[in-house]
XYZ file of C-alpha atoms in Angstrom:
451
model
C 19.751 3.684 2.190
C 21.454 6.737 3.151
C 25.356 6.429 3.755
C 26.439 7.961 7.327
C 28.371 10.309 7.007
C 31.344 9.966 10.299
C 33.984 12.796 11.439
C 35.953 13.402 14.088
C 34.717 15.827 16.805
C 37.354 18.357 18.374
C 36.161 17.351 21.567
C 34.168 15.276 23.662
C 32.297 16.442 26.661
C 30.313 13.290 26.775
C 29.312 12.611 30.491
C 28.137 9.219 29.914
C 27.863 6.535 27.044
C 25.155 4.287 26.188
C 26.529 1.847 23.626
C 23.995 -0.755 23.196
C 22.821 -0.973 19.345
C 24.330 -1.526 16.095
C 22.824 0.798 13.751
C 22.000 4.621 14.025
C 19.119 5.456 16.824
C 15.918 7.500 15.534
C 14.206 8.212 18.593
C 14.165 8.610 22.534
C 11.714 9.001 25.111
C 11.784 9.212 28.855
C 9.375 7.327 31.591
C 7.798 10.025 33.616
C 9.350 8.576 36.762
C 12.821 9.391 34.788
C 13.766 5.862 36.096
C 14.023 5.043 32.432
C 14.757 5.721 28.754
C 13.545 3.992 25.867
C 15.745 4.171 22.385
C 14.532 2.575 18.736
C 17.035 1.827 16.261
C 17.680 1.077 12.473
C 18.688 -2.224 13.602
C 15.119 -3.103 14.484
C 15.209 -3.254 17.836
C 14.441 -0.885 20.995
C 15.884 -1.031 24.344
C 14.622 0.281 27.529
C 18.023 1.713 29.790
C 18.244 2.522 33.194
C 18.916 6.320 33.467
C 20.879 6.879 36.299
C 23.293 3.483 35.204
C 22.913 3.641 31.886
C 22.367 0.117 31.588
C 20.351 -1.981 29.346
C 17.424 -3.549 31.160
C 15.719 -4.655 28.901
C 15.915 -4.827 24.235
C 12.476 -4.978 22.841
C 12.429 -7.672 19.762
C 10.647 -9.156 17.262
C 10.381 -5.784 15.010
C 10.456 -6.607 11.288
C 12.003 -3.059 10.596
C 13.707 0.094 12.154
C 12.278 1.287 14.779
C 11.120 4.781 14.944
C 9.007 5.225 17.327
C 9.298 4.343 21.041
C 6.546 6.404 23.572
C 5.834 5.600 27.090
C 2.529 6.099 28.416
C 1.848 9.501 30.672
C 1.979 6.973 33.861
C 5.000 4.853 33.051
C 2.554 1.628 32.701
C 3.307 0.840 29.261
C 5.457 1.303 26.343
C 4.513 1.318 22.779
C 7.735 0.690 20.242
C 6.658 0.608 16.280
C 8.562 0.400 13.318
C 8.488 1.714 10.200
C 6.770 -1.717 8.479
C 4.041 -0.979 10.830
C 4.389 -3.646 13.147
C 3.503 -1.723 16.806
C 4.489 -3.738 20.124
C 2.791 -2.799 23.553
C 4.928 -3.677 26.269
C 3.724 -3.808 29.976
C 6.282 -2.768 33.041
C 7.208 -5.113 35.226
C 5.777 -5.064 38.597
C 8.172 -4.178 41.854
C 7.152 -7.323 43.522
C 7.737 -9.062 40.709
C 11.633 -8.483 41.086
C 12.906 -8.761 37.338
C 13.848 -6.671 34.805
C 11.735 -8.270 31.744
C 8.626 -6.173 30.422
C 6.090 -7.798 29.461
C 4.699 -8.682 25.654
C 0.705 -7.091 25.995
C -0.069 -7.144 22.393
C 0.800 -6.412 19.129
C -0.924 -4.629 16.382
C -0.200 -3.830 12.400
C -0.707 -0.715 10.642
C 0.371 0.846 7.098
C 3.889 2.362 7.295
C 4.272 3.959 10.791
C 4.796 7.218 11.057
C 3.895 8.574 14.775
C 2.296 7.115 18.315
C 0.446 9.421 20.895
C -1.072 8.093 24.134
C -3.321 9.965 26.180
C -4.841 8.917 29.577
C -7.480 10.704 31.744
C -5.993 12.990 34.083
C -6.617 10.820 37.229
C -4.797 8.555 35.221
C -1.511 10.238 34.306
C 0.395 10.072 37.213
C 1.984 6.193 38.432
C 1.172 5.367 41.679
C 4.419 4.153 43.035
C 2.800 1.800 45.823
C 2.680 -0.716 43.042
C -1.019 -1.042 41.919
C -2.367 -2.285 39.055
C -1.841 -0.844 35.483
C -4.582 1.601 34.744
C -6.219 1.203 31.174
C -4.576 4.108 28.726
C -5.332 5.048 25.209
C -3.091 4.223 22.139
C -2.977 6.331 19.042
C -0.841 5.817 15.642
C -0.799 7.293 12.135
C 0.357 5.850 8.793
C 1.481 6.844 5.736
C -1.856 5.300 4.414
C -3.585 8.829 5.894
C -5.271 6.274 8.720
C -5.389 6.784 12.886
C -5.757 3.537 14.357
C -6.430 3.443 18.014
C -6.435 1.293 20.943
C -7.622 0.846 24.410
C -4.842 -0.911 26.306
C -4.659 -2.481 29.548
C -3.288 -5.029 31.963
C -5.580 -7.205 30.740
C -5.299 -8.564 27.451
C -9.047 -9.410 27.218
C -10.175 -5.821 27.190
C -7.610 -4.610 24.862
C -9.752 -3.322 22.113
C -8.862 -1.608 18.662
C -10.492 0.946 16.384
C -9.333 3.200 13.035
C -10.923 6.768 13.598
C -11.008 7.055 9.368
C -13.371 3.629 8.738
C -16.173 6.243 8.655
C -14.487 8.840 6.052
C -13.424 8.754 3.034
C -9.636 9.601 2.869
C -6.849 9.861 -0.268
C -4.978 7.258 0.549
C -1.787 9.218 -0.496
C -2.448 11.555 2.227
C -0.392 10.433 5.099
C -1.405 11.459 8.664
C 1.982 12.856 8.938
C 1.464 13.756 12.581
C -0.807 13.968 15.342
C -1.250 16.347 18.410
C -3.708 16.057 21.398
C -5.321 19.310 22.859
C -5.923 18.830 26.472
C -8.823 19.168 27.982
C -8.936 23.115 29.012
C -11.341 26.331 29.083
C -12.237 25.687 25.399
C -12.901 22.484 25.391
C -14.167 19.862 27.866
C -13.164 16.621 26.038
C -9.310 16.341 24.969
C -9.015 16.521 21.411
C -6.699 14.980 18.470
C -5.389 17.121 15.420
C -4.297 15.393 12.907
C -1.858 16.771 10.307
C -2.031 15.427 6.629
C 0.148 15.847 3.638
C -2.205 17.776 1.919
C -2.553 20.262 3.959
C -6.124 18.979 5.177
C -6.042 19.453 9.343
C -8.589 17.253 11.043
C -9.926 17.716 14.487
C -11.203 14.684 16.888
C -13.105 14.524 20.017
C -10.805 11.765 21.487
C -13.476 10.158 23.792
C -16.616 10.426 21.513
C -14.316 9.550 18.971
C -16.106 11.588 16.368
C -14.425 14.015 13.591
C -15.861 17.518 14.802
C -14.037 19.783 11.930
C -11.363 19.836 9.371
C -9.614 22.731 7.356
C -7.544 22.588 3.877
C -4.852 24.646 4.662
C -3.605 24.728 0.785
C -6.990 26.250 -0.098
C -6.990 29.753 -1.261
C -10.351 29.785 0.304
C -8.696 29.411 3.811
C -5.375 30.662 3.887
C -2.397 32.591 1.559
C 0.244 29.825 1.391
C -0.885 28.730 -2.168
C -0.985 32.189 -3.229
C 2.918 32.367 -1.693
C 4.241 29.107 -2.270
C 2.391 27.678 -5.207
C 2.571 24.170 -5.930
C 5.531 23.412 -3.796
C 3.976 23.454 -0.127
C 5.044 20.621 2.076
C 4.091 20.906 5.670
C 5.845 18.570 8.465
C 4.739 18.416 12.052
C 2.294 20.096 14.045
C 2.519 21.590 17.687
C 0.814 23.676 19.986
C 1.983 26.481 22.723
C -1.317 25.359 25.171
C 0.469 21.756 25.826
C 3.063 23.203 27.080
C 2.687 26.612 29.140
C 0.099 27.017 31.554
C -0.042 30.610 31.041
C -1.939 30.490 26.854
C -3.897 27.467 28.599
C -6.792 30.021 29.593
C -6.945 32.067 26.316
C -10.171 32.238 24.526
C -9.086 29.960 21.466
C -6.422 27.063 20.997
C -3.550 27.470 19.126
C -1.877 25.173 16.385
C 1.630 25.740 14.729
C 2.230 23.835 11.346
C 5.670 23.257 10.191
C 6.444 23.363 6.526
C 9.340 24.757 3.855
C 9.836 27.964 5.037
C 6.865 28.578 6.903
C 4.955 28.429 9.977
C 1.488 28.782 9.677
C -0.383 29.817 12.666
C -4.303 28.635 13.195
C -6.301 29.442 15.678
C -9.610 27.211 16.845
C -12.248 28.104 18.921
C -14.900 25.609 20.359
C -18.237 27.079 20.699
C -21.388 24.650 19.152
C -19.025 24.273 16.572
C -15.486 24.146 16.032
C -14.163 27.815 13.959
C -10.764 27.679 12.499
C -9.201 31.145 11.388
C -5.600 30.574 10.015
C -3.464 33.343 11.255
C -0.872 35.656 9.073
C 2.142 33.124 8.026
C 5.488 33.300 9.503
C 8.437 33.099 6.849
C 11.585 31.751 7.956
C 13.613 33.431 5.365
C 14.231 30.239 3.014
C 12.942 27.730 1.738
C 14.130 25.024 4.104
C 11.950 22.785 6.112
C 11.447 23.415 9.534
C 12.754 20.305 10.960
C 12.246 21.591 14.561
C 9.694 23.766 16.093
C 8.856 23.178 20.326
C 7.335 25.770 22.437
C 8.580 27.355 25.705
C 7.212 25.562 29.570
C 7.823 28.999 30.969
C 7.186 32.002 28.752
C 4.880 32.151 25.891
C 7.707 31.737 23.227
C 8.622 29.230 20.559
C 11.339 28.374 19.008
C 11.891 26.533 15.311
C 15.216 25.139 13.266
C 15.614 24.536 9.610
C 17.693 21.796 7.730
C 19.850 24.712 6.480
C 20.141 26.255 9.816
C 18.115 29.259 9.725
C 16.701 29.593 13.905
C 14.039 31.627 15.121
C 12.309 32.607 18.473
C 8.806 33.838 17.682
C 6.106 34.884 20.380
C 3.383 33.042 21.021
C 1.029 35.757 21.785
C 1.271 38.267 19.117
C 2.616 35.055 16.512
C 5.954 38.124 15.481
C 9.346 37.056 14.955
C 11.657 38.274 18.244
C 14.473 37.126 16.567
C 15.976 34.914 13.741
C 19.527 33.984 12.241
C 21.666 31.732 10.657
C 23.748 29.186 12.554
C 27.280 29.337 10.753
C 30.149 26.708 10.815
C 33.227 28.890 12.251
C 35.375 26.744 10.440
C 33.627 26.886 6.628
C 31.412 29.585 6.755
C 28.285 27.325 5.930
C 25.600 27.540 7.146
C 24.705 23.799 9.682
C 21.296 22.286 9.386
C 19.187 21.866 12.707
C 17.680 18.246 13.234
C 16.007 18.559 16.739
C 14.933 21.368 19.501
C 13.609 21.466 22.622
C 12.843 23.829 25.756
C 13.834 23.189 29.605
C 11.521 22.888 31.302
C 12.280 25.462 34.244
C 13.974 28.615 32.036
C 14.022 30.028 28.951
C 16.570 28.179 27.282
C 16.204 25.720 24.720
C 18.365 23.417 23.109
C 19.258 22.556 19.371
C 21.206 19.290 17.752
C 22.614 19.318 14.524
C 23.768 17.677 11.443
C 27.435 18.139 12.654
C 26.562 16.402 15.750
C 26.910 19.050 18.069
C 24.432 20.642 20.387
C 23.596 24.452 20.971
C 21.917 25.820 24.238
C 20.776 29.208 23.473
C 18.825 32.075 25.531
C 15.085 32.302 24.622
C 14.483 35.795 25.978
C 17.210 37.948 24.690
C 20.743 36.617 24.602
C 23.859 38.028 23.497
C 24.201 38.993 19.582
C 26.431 40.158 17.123
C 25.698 43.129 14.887
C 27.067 44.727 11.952
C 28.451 47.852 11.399
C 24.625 49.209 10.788
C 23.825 47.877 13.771
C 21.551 45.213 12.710
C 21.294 41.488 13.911
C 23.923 39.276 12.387
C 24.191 36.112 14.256
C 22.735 35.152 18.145
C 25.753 33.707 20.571
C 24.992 30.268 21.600
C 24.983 30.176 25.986
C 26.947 26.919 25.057
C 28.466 23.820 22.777
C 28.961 20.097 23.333
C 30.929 17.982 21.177
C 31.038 14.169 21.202
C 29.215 12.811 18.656
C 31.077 11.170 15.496
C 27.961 11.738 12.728
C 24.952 13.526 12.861
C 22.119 13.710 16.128
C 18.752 12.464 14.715
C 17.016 13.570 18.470
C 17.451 15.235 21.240
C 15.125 15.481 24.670
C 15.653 16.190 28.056
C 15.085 13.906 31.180
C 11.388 15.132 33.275
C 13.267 16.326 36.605
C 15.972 18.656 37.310
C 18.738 19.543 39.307
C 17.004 19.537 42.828
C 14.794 16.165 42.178
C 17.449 13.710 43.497
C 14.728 10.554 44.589
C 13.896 10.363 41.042
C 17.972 9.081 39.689
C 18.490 6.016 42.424
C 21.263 7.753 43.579
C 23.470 7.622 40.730
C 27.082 8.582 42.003
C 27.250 10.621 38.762
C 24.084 11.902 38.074
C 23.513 12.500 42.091
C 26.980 15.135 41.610
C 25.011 17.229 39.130
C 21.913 17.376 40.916
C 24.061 19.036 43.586
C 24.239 22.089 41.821
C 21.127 23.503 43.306
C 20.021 25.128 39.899
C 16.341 24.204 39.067
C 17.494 23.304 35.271
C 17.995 19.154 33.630
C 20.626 17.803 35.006
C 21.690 16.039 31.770
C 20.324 16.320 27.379
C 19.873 12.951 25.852
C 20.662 12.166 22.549
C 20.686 9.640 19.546
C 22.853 9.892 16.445
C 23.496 8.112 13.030
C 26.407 7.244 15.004
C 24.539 3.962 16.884
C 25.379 6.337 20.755
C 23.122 7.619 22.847
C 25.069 10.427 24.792
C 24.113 12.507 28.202
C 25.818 15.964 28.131
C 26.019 17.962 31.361
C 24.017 20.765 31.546
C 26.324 23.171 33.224
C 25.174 26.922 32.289
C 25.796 29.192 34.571
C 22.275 31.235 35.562
């Protein structure tokens, strides 16, 4: 077990505290209502908060393990918390009617050593009906460290809850992990939404989520397919996968999907196209400079940008469209000189900022588009100007997110006296960032950047 390391921040702008477990917290995730935040835990438990309080309302037991993964279904209905034993728990929201604060046990499952959930619901699905009607049915997705998806159809009723693994009819090494997962809406290439499935060895799987049929693969360490052996021999690792079309509406209508693999000191760009068959062209590489691993990489809502953040701190903003580096630095400790690693990123939703945490528990807002920069004496970039810095955190942030509403959206935070005082602002940014730390907090942080 890895010992935490603890320091003293030189400030805290914390604007409010959730103290609630006993260990560090791995992972967040916001309802889409924003009525509530779920938080997993080395401890082994989860615990669902009330946003605009910031009061438990409910801890989500019987885990055998940490917990690192908590997920909410599109719609609110459920939430999934697994652990990293395996052991997955489906919990059901309590009805309004129903006047209590205890969600419901559906089901539980087991897998091989978790490593990420997905949901995905049909679109007439995804949004909760707030006059109180029944749960609608919602699909559950998880992969191991086995190189298995398992998936489930959940709903109110335990008696149709059913349970499949997509790899029972291929043959997989089981030392391949499915190290993450992605799912491709449903859009101009592609009328049934889609799964791509990231392995440690490079292989990148593609499944038609509601035939729930494999409908192509690629090896990206193949020399056949792509350069990264050729560049980075026998030491490729890639880490996550993610994809500019889930996010901004205006790649949705391009002529081919885009995927973005994260690995050490890379991005590799691939590009599928669904005609009769699926074709896969892997795109020229993006170096980050190093040979760190991209521990971040999220994609802009509002221009076709994304950003990505290294363990030793190299950042970059890259452009979605023409896959070229706008620009890329090194995020420097002011008071050594070294360089500090980047754990988590992600966008707003409603400008082009984004938002980075980091292994000396602070977090960075920075300008997507251009920003202000220092530049040597030659005139060339040497380091981007963060838009801002909050302190509070005693040990390093393992995530970060951002709650789904801003400033304006005041029905969605039950009138929070505190959270109600940002909102009155008037600028159409998050109110708040959200995050988790090896410290056992959960912090909100005022947005307050000036347009």
């Amino acid at each position: 077990m890895d010992v935490v390391q603890y320091f003293t921040p030189t400030q805290d702008d914390t604007f409010k505290l959730l103290s609630g477990h006993k260990e560090s917290v791995f992972c967040l995730d916001f309802d889409s209502t924003g009525k509530f935040l779920a938080s997993g835990g080395q401890d082994h438990i989860a615990i669902i908060w009330n946003v605009a309080t910031g009061e438990i309302e409910f801890i989500c037991q019987g885990h055998d393990d940490s917990v690192n993964c908590v997920s909410f279904s599109p719609n609110g209905d459920y939430l999934c918390t697994g652990d990293m034993a395996g052991n997955i728990r489906i919990w059901l929201r309590p009805l309004i009617e129903e006047n209590s604060k205890e969600w419901k046990l559906l089901r539980t499952e087991t897998v091989n050593d978790l490593l990420w959930i997905k949901w995905w619901v049909s679109p007439s699905n995804a949004v909760r009906n707030m006059n109180n009607e029944v749960s609608k049915p919602a699909l559950l997705l998880a992969g191991d460290e086995h190189s298995y998806v398992n998936y489930w159809a959940v709903s109110s009723s335990i008696s149709n809850n059913q349970g499949k693994c997509l790899s029972m009819a291929y043959t997989f090494d089981l030392d391949q992990a499915a190290l993450d997962g992605l799912i491709l809406p449903s859009s101009t290439n592609t009328k049934n939404p889609k799964l791509a499935v990231l392995h440690r060895n490079g292989d990148l799987r593609i499944w038609d989520i509601k035939t729930i049929t494999l409908i192509g693969s690629i090896k990206l360490f193949d020399k056949k397919y792509s350069s990264l052996s050729n560049q980075y021999g026998n030491h490729l690792e890639v880490y996550q996968i993610n994809s500019p079309q889930s996010f901004n509406d205006q790649l949705s209508n391009s002529n081919h999907d885009l995927l973005l693999i994260a690995g050490n000191g890379f991005i590799c760009p691939v590009s599928i196209k669904f005609d009769e068959e699926l074709h896969f062209k892997v795109l020229d590489i993006i170096k980050t400079g190093d040979d760190g691993s991209v521990e971040a990489l999220n994609c802009s809502w509002t221009h076709p940008l994304f950003a990505f953040g290294s363990i030793t701190g190299v950042l970059g903003i890259c452009d979605a469209q023409t896959m070229r580096v706008r620009q890329k630095w090194t995020y420097i400790d002011e008071d050594d000189s070294q360089p500090i690693g980047i754990t988590s990123l992600c966008w707003s939703r409603y400008k082009p900022i984004f938002f980075t945490a980091t292994t000396k528990g602070s977090i960075v807002a920075w300008c997507g588009i251009t920003g202000l920069t220092r530049k040597s004496s030659s005139g060339l970039l040497t380091e981007k100007i963060p838009l801002k810095i909050w302190w509070g955190h005693k040990a390093m942030i393992l995530y970060l997110t951002l709650p789904p509403f801003h400033k304006s959206m005041e029905d969605n935070i039950n009138n929070d006296d505190g959270i109600e005082q940002l909102n009155k602002t008037g600028s159409s940014i998050e109110p708040f960032l959200c995050t988790a730390s090896d410290d056992t907090t959960i912090r909100y942080f005022a947005i307050d950047i000036s347009s």
